[in-house]
Amino acid sequence: MQTKLKAVLFDWDGTLFDSTGLIARCIQRAAVDIGLPEPEFERAKYVIGLGLRDALEHVVPGLSPDRYGELGLRYRHHYLGSEHEVSLFDGTVEMLQALKARHHWLAVATGKNRVGLDRVLAQAELTRMFDGTRTADETRSKPHPQMLLELLAELNTPVERAVMVGDTEYDLEMARAIGMDRVGVTYGVHSAARLAACQPVWMADDIPALFEWLHG
């Protein structure tokens, strides 16, 4: 498969960036801040990968629109105060550099907003590593495949020569919707069983295993 590969599209949180625990904890804290019961950790974690508004509506359904705005502000407050505590998964930079050296297009398709993605890419010194990026506030949120279609057009890459790599069923389902190959990583948010239901071409348990498959 890798001999035909031209573009590798990655999710960010939970796939390249070890931030899933932090995001879930910040959702919990935000709910408490506005006087709501603290959501269960697994419930908060499960929605990672969706756009923030969609995620909050899943975790805390039934609020009025202004309350979701308040909840989102409290989430951002907690997340921005702690983002420096998390980092890329070990081996991520080396994997990306090796793929780049083989002239693959690299892209990010994420549920983060543009400001958040640009900030964390700059902090990780990866802004110039990626040839294209899409965020949930620029296009339709996962699992709708619009962000993948836009990236493929930008990279001038046919779907059969691209692969989507992600840690959630939202990542894999948006790829499956357009017939794109997909790789699930089991070290992030969703379980191996949930990822397997999306019929990935491969599942990796860590970055070295992902690197080996992509570079194979």
Coordinates of N, CA and C in Angstrom, one line a residue:
M1 N 0.8 -1.2 0.0 CA 0.0 0.0 0.0 C 0.9 1.2 0.0
Q2 N 1.9 1.3 0.8 CA 2.7 2.5 1.0 C 3.4 2.9 -0.3
T3 N 3.6 2.0 -1.3 CA 4.3 2.4 -2.5 C 3.4 3.4 -3.3
K4 N 2.1 3.4 -3.1 CA 1.3 4.3 -3.8 C 1.0 5.6 -3.0
L5 N 1.4 5.6 -1.8 CA 1.1 6.7 -0.8 C 1.7 8.0 -1.2
K6 N 0.9 9.0 -1.3 CA 1.4 10.4 -1.6 C 1.2 11.3 -0.5
A7 N 0.1 11.2 0.2 CA -0.3 12.2 1.3 C -0.7 11.4 2.6
V8 N -0.2 11.9 3.7 CA -0.6 11.3 5.0 C -1.3 12.4 5.8
L9 N -2.5 12.2 6.1 CA -3.3 13.2 6.9 C -3.5 12.7 8.3
F10 N -3.1 13.5 9.3 CA -3.1 13.2 10.7 C -4.1 13.9 11.4
D11 N -4.8 13.3 12.4 CA -5.4 14.0 13.5 C -4.3 14.5 14.4
W12 N -4.7 15.5 15.2 CA -3.7 16.0 16.1 C -3.8 15.5 17.6
D13 N -4.8 15.9 18.3 CA -4.9 15.5 19.7 C -5.1 14.0 19.8
G14 N -4.3 13.3 20.6 CA -4.4 11.9 20.8 C -3.7 11.0 19.7
T15 N -3.3 11.7 18.6 CA -2.6 11.0 17.5 C -1.1 11.4 17.4
L16 N -0.9 12.7 17.4 CA 0.5 13.2 17.4 C 0.8 13.9 18.8
F17 N -0.2 14.4 19.4 CA 0.0 15.2 20.6 C -0.7 14.5 21.8
D18 N 0.0 14.3 22.9 CA -0.5 13.5 24.0 C -1.3 14.4 25.0
S19 N -2.5 14.8 24.5 CA -3.3 15.8 25.2 C -4.7 15.3 25.6
T20 N -5.0 14.0 25.4 CA -6.4 13.6 25.7 C -6.8 13.7 27.1
G21 N -5.9 13.3 28.0 CA -6.2 13.4 29.4 C -6.4 14.9 29.9
L22 N -5.6 15.8 29.4 CA -5.7 17.2 29.7 C -7.1 17.7 29.2
I23 N -7.4 17.4 28.0 CA -8.7 17.9 27.4 C -9.9 17.4 28.2
A24 N -9.9 16.2 28.6 CA -11.0 15.6 29.3 C -11.1 16.3 30.7
R25 N -10.0 16.5 31.4 CA -10.0 17.1 32.7 C -10.5 18.6 32.6
C26 N -10.1 19.3 31.5 CA -10.5 20.7 31.3 C -12.0 20.8 31.1
I27 N -12.6 19.8 30.4 CA -14.0 19.8 30.2 C -14.7 19.6 31.5
Q28 N -14.2 18.6 32.3 CA -14.8 18.4 33.7 C -14.7 19.7 34.5
R29 N -13.6 20.4 34.5 CA -13.4 21.6 35.4 C -14.3 22.7 34.9
A30 N -14.5 22.8 33.6 CA -15.4 23.8 33.0 C -16.8 23.6 33.4
A31 N -17.3 22.4 33.4 CA -18.6 22.1 33.8 C -18.9 22.5 35.3
V32 N -17.9 22.1 36.1 CA -18.0 22.5 37.6 C -18.0 24.0 37.7
D33 N -17.2 24.7 37.0 CA -17.1 26.2 37.1 C -18.4 26.9 36.9
I34 N -19.3 26.3 36.0 CA -20.6 27.0 35.7 C -21.7 26.3 36.5
G35 N -21.3 25.6 37.5 CA -22.4 25.0 38.4 C -23.0 23.7 38.0
L36 N -22.4 23.0 37.1 CA -22.9 21.7 36.6 C -22.2 20.6 37.3
P37 N -22.9 19.4 37.4 CA -22.2 18.2 37.9 C -21.0 17.9 37.0
E38 N -19.9 17.4 37.7 CA -18.7 17.0 36.9 C -19.0 15.8 36.0
P39 N -18.8 15.9 34.7 CA -19.0 14.7 33.9 C -18.0 13.6 34.2
E40 N -18.4 12.4 33.9 CA -17.5 11.3 34.1 C -16.3 11.5 33.1
F41 N -15.1 11.1 33.6 CA -13.9 11.3 32.8 C -14.0 10.6 31.4
E42 N -14.5 9.4 31.4 CA -14.6 8.7 30.1 C -15.6 9.3 29.2
R43 N -16.6 9.9 29.7 CA -17.6 10.6 28.9 C -17.0 11.9 28.2
A44 N -16.2 12.6 29.1 CA -15.5 13.8 28.6 C -14.4 13.4 27.6
K45 N -13.7 12.3 27.8 CA -12.7 11.9 26.9 C -13.2 11.4 25.6
Y46 N -14.4 10.8 25.6 CA -14.9 10.1 24.4 C -15.2 11.1 23.3
V47 N -15.5 12.4 23.6 CA -15.8 13.3 22.5 C -14.7 14.0 21.9
I48 N -13.4 13.8 22.4 CA -12.3 14.4 21.8 C -12.2 14.1 20.4
G49 N -11.9 15.1 19.6 CA -11.9 14.9 18.1 C -13.0 15.7 17.4
L50 N -14.1 15.8 18.1 CA -15.1 16.7 17.6 C -14.8 18.2 17.7
G51 N -15.4 19.0 17.0 CA -15.3 20.5 17.3 C -15.7 20.8 18.7
L52 N -15.2 21.8 19.3 CA -15.5 22.1 20.7 C -17.0 22.2 21.0
R53 N -17.7 22.9 20.2 CA -19.2 23.1 20.5 C -19.9 21.7 20.4
D54 N -19.6 20.9 19.4 CA -20.2 19.6 19.3 C -19.8 18.7 20.5
A55 N -18.5 18.8 20.9 CA -18.1 18.0 22.0 C -18.8 18.4 23.3
L56 N -19.0 19.6 23.5 CA -19.6 20.1 24.8 C -21.1 19.7 24.8
E57 N -21.7 19.8 23.6 CA -23.2 19.4 23.5 C -23.4 17.9 23.8
H58 N -22.4 17.1 23.4 CA -22.4 15.7 23.7 C -22.2 15.4 25.2
V59 N -21.3 16.1 25.8 CA -20.9 15.8 27.2 C -22.0 16.3 28.1
V60 N -22.5 17.5 27.8 CA -23.5 18.2 28.6 C -24.7 18.6 27.7
P61 N -25.6 17.7 27.4 CA -26.7 18.0 26.5 C -27.7 18.9 27.2
G62 N -28.5 19.7 26.4 CA -29.6 20.4 26.9 C -29.4 21.8 27.4
L63 N -28.2 22.3 27.3 CA -28.0 23.7 27.8 C -28.5 24.7 26.8
S64 N -28.7 25.9 27.2 CA -29.1 27.0 26.3 C -27.8 27.4 25.6
P65 N -27.9 28.1 24.4 CA -26.8 28.5 23.6 C -25.8 29.3 24.4
D66 N -26.3 30.3 25.2 CA -25.4 31.1 26.0 C -24.6 30.4 27.0
R67 N -25.2 29.3 27.5 CA -24.5 28.5 28.5 C -23.3 27.7 27.9
Y68 N -23.6 27.3 26.6 CA -22.5 26.6 25.9 C -21.3 27.5 25.7
G69 N -21.6 28.8 25.4 CA -20.6 29.8 25.2 C -19.8 30.0 26.5
E70 N -20.5 30.0 27.6 CA -19.8 30.2 28.9 C -19.0 28.9 29.2
L71 N -19.5 27.8 28.9 CA -18.8 26.5 29.2 C -17.5 26.5 28.3
G72 N -17.7 26.9 27.1 CA -16.5 26.9 26.2 C -15.4 27.9 26.7
L73 N -15.8 29.0 27.2 CA -14.8 30.0 27.7 C -14.1 29.4 28.9
R74 N -14.8 28.7 29.8 CA -14.1 28.1 31.0 C -13.2 27.0 30.5
Y75 N -13.6 26.2 29.5 CA -12.8 25.1 29.0 C -11.5 25.7 28.5
R76 N -11.6 26.8 27.7 CA -10.4 27.4 27.1 C -9.5 28.0 28.2
H77 N -10.1 28.5 29.2 CA -9.3 29.0 30.4 C -8.4 27.9 31.0
H78 N -9.0 26.8 31.3 CA -8.3 25.7 31.9 C -7.2 25.1 30.9
Y79 N -7.7 25.0 29.7 CA -6.7 24.3 28.7 C -5.5 25.2 28.4
L80 N -5.7 26.5 28.2 CA -4.6 27.4 27.9 C -3.7 27.5 29.1
G81 N -4.2 27.3 30.3 CA -3.3 27.4 31.5 C -2.5 26.1 31.7
S82 N -2.8 25.0 31.0 CA -2.1 23.8 31.2 C -1.5 23.1 29.9
E83 N -1.7 23.8 28.8 CA -1.3 23.2 27.5 C 0.2 22.9 27.5
H84 N 1.0 23.8 28.2 CA 2.4 23.6 28.3 C 2.9 22.3 29.0
E85 N 1.9 21.7 29.7 CA 2.3 20.5 30.4 C 2.3 19.2 29.5
V86 N 1.8 19.3 28.3 CA 1.7 18.1 27.5 C 2.6 18.3 26.2
S87 N 2.9 17.2 25.5 CA 3.9 17.3 24.4 C 3.5 16.3 23.4
L88 N 4.3 16.3 22.3 CA 4.2 15.3 21.3 C 4.5 13.9 21.8
F89 N 3.9 12.9 21.2 CA 4.3 11.5 21.6 C 5.7 11.3 21.2
D90 N 6.4 10.5 21.9 CA 7.8 10.2 21.6 C 7.9 9.6 20.2
G91 N 8.9 10.1 19.4 CA 9.1 9.6 18.1 C 8.3 10.3 17.0
T92 N 7.4 11.2 17.4 CA 6.6 11.9 16.4 C 7.4 12.7 15.4
V93 N 8.3 13.5 15.9 CA 9.1 14.4 15.0 C 10.0 13.6 14.1
E94 N 10.6 12.5 14.6 CA 11.4 11.7 13.7 C 10.6 11.0 12.6
M95 N 9.4 10.6 12.9 CA 8.5 10.0 11.9 C 8.1 11.0 10.9
L96 N 7.7 12.2 11.3 CA 7.3 13.2 10.3 C 8.5 13.6 9.4
Q97 N 9.7 13.8 10.0 CA 10.9 14.1 9.2 C 11.2 13.1 8.2
A98 N 11.0 11.8 8.6 CA 11.3 10.7 7.6 C 10.3 10.7 6.5
L99 N 9.0 10.9 6.8 CA 8.0 11.0 5.7 C 8.3 12.1 4.8
K100 N 8.7 13.2 5.4 CA 8.9 14.4 4.6 C 10.1 14.2 3.6
A101 N 11.1 13.5 4.2 CA 12.3 13.1 3.4 C 12.0 12.3 2.2
R102 N 10.9 11.5 2.3 CA 10.4 10.7 1.2 C 9.4 11.4 0.3
H103 N 9.3 12.7 0.5 CA 8.5 13.6 -0.4 C 7.0 13.3 -0.3
H104 N 6.5 12.8 0.9 CA 5.1 12.7 1.1 C 4.6 14.1 1.5
W105 N 3.3 14.4 1.1 CA 2.6 15.5 1.6 C 2.1 15.2 3.0
L106 N 2.2 16.1 3.9 CA 1.8 15.9 5.3 C 0.7 16.9 5.6
A107 N -0.3 16.5 6.3 CA -1.4 17.5 6.6 C -2.0 17.1 8.0
V108 N -2.7 18.1 8.6 CA -3.4 17.9 9.8 C -4.9 18.2 9.6
A109 N -5.8 17.3 10.1 CA -7.2 17.5 10.1 C -7.7 17.3 11.5
T110 N -8.1 18.4 12.1 CA -8.3 18.4 13.6 C -9.6 19.0 14.0
G111 N -10.1 18.6 15.2 CA -11.2 19.3 15.8 C -10.9 20.5 16.5
K112 N -9.6 20.9 16.6 CA -9.2 22.1 17.2 C -9.6 23.3 16.4
N113 N -9.6 24.5 17.0 CA -9.8 25.7 16.2 C -8.5 26.2 15.6
R114 N -8.6 27.2 14.6 CA -7.4 27.6 13.9 C -6.4 28.3 14.9
V115 N -6.9 29.1 15.8 CA -6.0 29.8 16.7 C -5.2 28.7 17.6
G116 N -6.0 27.7 18.1 CA -5.4 26.7 18.9 C -4.3 25.9 18.1
L117 N -4.7 25.5 16.9 CA -3.7 24.6 16.2 C -2.5 25.4 15.8
D118 N -2.6 26.7 15.3 CA -1.5 27.5 15.0 C -0.6 27.7 16.2
R119 N -1.2 27.9 17.4 CA -0.4 28.1 18.6 C 0.4 26.8 18.9
V120 N -0.2 25.7 18.9 CA 0.5 24.5 19.3 C 1.5 24.0 18.3
L121 N 1.2 24.2 17.0 CA 2.2 23.9 16.0 C 3.5 24.8 16.1
A122 N 3.3 26.1 16.5 CA 4.4 27.0 16.7 C 5.2 26.5 17.9
Q123 N 4.5 26.2 19.0 CA 5.2 25.7 20.2 C 6.0 24.5 19.9
A124 N 5.5 23.6 19.1 CA 6.2 22.3 18.8 C 7.2 22.5 17.6
E125 N 7.3 23.7 17.1 CA 8.2 24.0 16.0 C 7.9 23.1 14.7
L126 N 6.6 22.9 14.5 CA 6.2 22.1 13.4 C 5.4 22.8 12.3
T127 N 5.3 24.2 12.4 CA 4.5 24.9 11.5 C 4.8 24.7 10.0
R128 N 6.1 24.6 9.7 CA 6.5 24.4 8.3 C 6.6 22.9 7.9
M129 N 6.3 22.0 8.9 CA 6.3 20.6 8.6 C 5.1 20.2 7.7
F130 N 4.0 20.8 7.9 CA 2.7 20.4 7.3 C 2.4 21.2 6.0
D131 N 2.0 20.5 5.0 CA 1.7 21.2 3.7 C 0.2 21.7 3.7
G132 N -0.6 21.3 4.6 CA -2.0 21.7 4.7 C -2.5 21.4 6.0
T133 N -3.4 22.2 6.5 CA -4.1 22.0 7.8 C -5.6 22.4 7.7
R134 N -6.5 21.7 8.4 CA -7.9 22.2 8.5 C -8.3 22.0 9.9
T135 N -9.1 23.0 10.4 CA -9.6 23.0 11.7 C -11.2 23.0 11.7
A136 N -11.8 22.7 12.8 CA -13.2 22.5 12.9 C -14.0 23.8 12.7
D137 N -13.3 24.9 13.0 CA -14.0 26.2 12.8 C -13.9 26.8 11.4
E138 N -13.1 26.1 10.6 CA -13.0 26.6 9.2 C -13.9 25.8 8.2
T139 N -14.4 24.6 8.6 CA -15.1 23.8 7.7 C -16.1 22.9 8.6
R140 N -16.6 21.9 8.1 CA -17.5 21.1 8.8 C -16.8 20.2 9.8
S141 N -17.3 20.0 11.0 CA -16.7 19.2 12.0 C -16.7 17.7 11.7
K142 N -15.8 16.9 12.2 CA -15.8 15.5 12.1 C -17.1 15.0 12.7
P143 N -17.6 13.8 12.2 CA -17.1 12.9 11.2 C -17.4 13.3 9.7
H144 N -18.0 14.5 9.5 CA -18.2 14.9 8.1 C -16.9 14.9 7.4
P145 N -16.8 14.5 6.1 CA -15.5 14.4 5.5 C -15.0 15.7 4.8
Q146 N -15.7 16.8 5.0 CA -15.4 18.0 4.2 C -14.0 18.4 4.4
M147 N -13.4 18.4 5.6 CA -12.0 18.8 5.8 C -11.1 17.9 5.0
L148 N -11.4 16.7 4.9 CA -10.5 15.8 4.1 C -10.6 16.1 2.6
L149 N -11.8 16.4 2.1 CA -11.9 16.7 0.7 C -11.2 18.0 0.4
E150 N -11.3 19.0 1.3 CA -10.6 20.3 1.1 C -9.1 20.1 1.0
L151 N -8.6 19.2 2.0 CA -7.1 19.0 2.0 C -6.6 18.3 0.8
L152 N -7.4 17.2 0.3 CA -7.0 16.5 -0.8 C -6.9 17.4 -2.1
A153 N -7.9 18.3 -2.2 CA -7.9 19.3 -3.3 C -6.7 20.2 -3.2
E154 N -6.4 20.7 -2.0 CA -5.2 21.6 -1.8 C -3.9 20.9 -2.1
L155 N -3.8 19.6 -1.8 CA -2.6 18.9 -2.0 C -2.6 18.2 -3.4
N156 N -3.6 18.4 -4.1 CA -3.7 17.8 -5.5 C -3.5 16.3 -5.5
T157 N -4.1 15.6 -4.5 CA -3.9 14.2 -4.3 C -5.2 13.4 -4.4
P158 N -5.2 12.4 -5.3 CA -6.5 11.6 -5.3 C -6.7 10.8 -4.1
V159 N -7.9 10.5 -3.7 CA -8.2 9.8 -2.5 C -7.5 8.5 -2.4
E160 N -7.3 7.8 -3.5 CA -6.7 6.5 -3.4 C -5.2 6.5 -3.1
R161 N -4.6 7.7 -3.1 CA -3.2 7.9 -2.8 C -2.9 8.6 -1.5
A162 N -4.0 8.6 -0.6 CA -3.9 9.2 0.7 C -4.3 8.3 1.8
V163 N -3.9 8.6 3.0 CA -4.4 7.8 4.2 C -4.6 8.8 5.3
M164 N -5.7 8.5 6.1 CA -6.0 9.3 7.3 C -5.6 8.5 8.5
V165 N -4.8 9.1 9.4 CA -4.4 8.5 10.7 C -5.0 9.2 11.8
G166 N -5.7 8.4 12.7 CA -6.4 9.0 13.8 C -6.7 8.0 14.9
D167 N -7.0 8.6 16.1 CA -7.3 7.8 17.3 C -8.7 7.7 17.7
T168 N -9.6 8.2 16.8 CA -11.1 8.1 17.1 C -11.8 7.6 15.9
E169 N -13.0 7.1 16.2 CA -13.9 6.7 15.1 C -14.3 7.9 14.3
Y170 N -14.3 9.1 14.8 CA -14.7 10.3 14.0 C -13.7 10.5 12.9
D171 N -12.4 10.2 13.2 CA -11.3 10.4 12.2 C -11.5 9.3 11.1
L172 N -11.7 8.1 11.6 CA -11.8 7.0 10.6 C -13.1 7.0 9.8
E173 N -14.2 7.4 10.4 CA -15.4 7.4 9.7 C -15.5 8.5 8.6
M174 N -14.8 9.6 8.9 CA -14.8 10.7 7.8 C -14.0 10.2 6.6
A175 N -13.0 9.4 6.9 CA -12.2 8.8 5.8 C -13.0 7.8 5.0
R176 N -13.6 6.9 5.8 CA -14.4 5.8 5.2 C -15.5 6.4 4.3
A177 N -16.1 7.5 4.7 CA -17.2 8.2 3.9 C -16.8 8.5 2.5
I178 N -15.5 8.7 2.3 CA -15.0 9.1 0.9 C -14.1 8.0 0.3
G179 N -14.1 6.8 0.9 CA -13.3 5.7 0.4 C -11.8 5.9 0.6
M180 N -11.4 6.6 1.6 CA -10.0 6.8 1.9 C -9.5 5.7 2.8
D181 N -8.3 5.2 2.6 CA -7.6 4.3 3.5 C -7.4 5.0 4.8
R182 N -7.5 4.3 5.9 CA -7.4 4.8 7.3 C -6.6 3.9 8.2
V183 N -5.9 4.5 9.1 CA -5.1 3.8 10.1 C -5.5 4.3 11.4
G184 N -5.9 3.4 12.3 CA -6.3 3.7 13.7 C -5.1 3.5 14.6
V185 N -5.0 4.5 15.6 CA -3.9 4.3 16.6 C -4.6 4.1 17.9
T186 N -4.2 3.1 18.6 CA -4.9 2.6 19.8 C -4.4 3.3 21.1
Y187 N -3.5 4.2 21.0 CA -2.9 4.8 22.2 C -3.6 6.1 22.6
G188 N -4.7 6.5 21.9 CA -5.4 7.7 22.1 C -6.7 7.6 22.8
V189 N -7.8 8.0 22.2 CA -9.1 8.2 22.8 C -9.9 6.9 22.7
H190 N -10.2 6.4 21.5 CA -11.1 5.3 21.4 C -10.4 3.9 21.4
S191 N -11.2 2.9 21.9 CA -10.6 1.6 22.0 C -10.3 1.0 20.7
A192 N -9.5 -0.1 20.7 CA -9.2 -0.8 19.5 C -10.4 -1.4 18.9
A193 N -11.4 -1.9 19.7 CA -12.6 -2.5 19.2 C -13.4 -1.4 18.4
R194 N -13.5 -0.2 18.9 CA -14.3 0.8 18.2 C -13.6 1.2 16.9
L195 N -12.3 1.3 17.0 CA -11.5 1.6 15.7 C -11.7 0.5 14.7
A196 N -11.6 -0.7 15.2 CA -11.7 -1.9 14.2 C -13.0 -1.9 13.5
A197 N -14.1 -1.4 14.2 CA -15.4 -1.3 13.5 C -15.4 -0.4 12.3
C198 N -14.5 0.5 12.2 CA -14.4 1.4 11.1 C -13.5 0.9 10.0
Q199 N -13.1 -0.4 10.1 CA -12.4 -1.1 9.0 C -11.1 -0.4 8.6
P200 N -10.2 -0.1 9.5 CA -9.0 0.5 9.1 C -8.1 -0.5 8.4
V201 N -7.2 0.0 7.6 CA -6.2 -0.9 6.9 C -5.1 -1.4 7.8
W202 N -5.0 -0.7 8.9 CA -3.9 -1.0 9.9 C -4.3 -0.4 11.2
M203 N -3.8 -1.0 12.3 CA -3.9 -0.3 13.6 C -2.6 -0.4 14.3
A204 N -2.2 0.7 14.9 CA -0.9 0.8 15.5 C -1.0 1.1 17.0
D205 N -0.2 0.4 17.8 CA -0.3 0.6 19.2 C 0.6 1.7 19.8
D206 N 1.5 2.2 19.0 CA 2.4 3.3 19.4 C 3.0 4.0 18.1
I207 N 3.7 5.0 18.4 CA 4.3 5.8 17.2 C 5.3 4.9 16.5
P208 N 6.2 4.2 17.1 CA 7.1 3.4 16.3 C 6.4 2.4 15.4
A209 N 5.3 1.8 15.8 CA 4.5 0.9 15.0 C 3.9 1.6 13.8
L210 N 3.4 2.8 14.1 CA 2.8 3.6 13.0 C 3.9 4.0 12.0
F211 N 5.0 4.4 12.5 CA 6.2 4.8 11.7 C 6.6 3.7 10.8
E212 N 6.7 2.5 11.4 CA 7.1 1.3 10.6 C 6.1 1.0 9.4
W213 N 4.8 1.1 9.7 CA 3.8 0.8 8.7 C 3.9 1.9 7.6
L214 N 3.9 3.2 8.0 CA 3.9 4.2 7.0 C 5.2 4.3 6.1
H215 N 6.3 3.8 6.8 CA 7.6 3.9 6.1 C 7.9 2.6 5.4
G216 N 7.0 1.6 5.6 CA 7.3 0.3 5.0 C 7.3 0.2 3.5

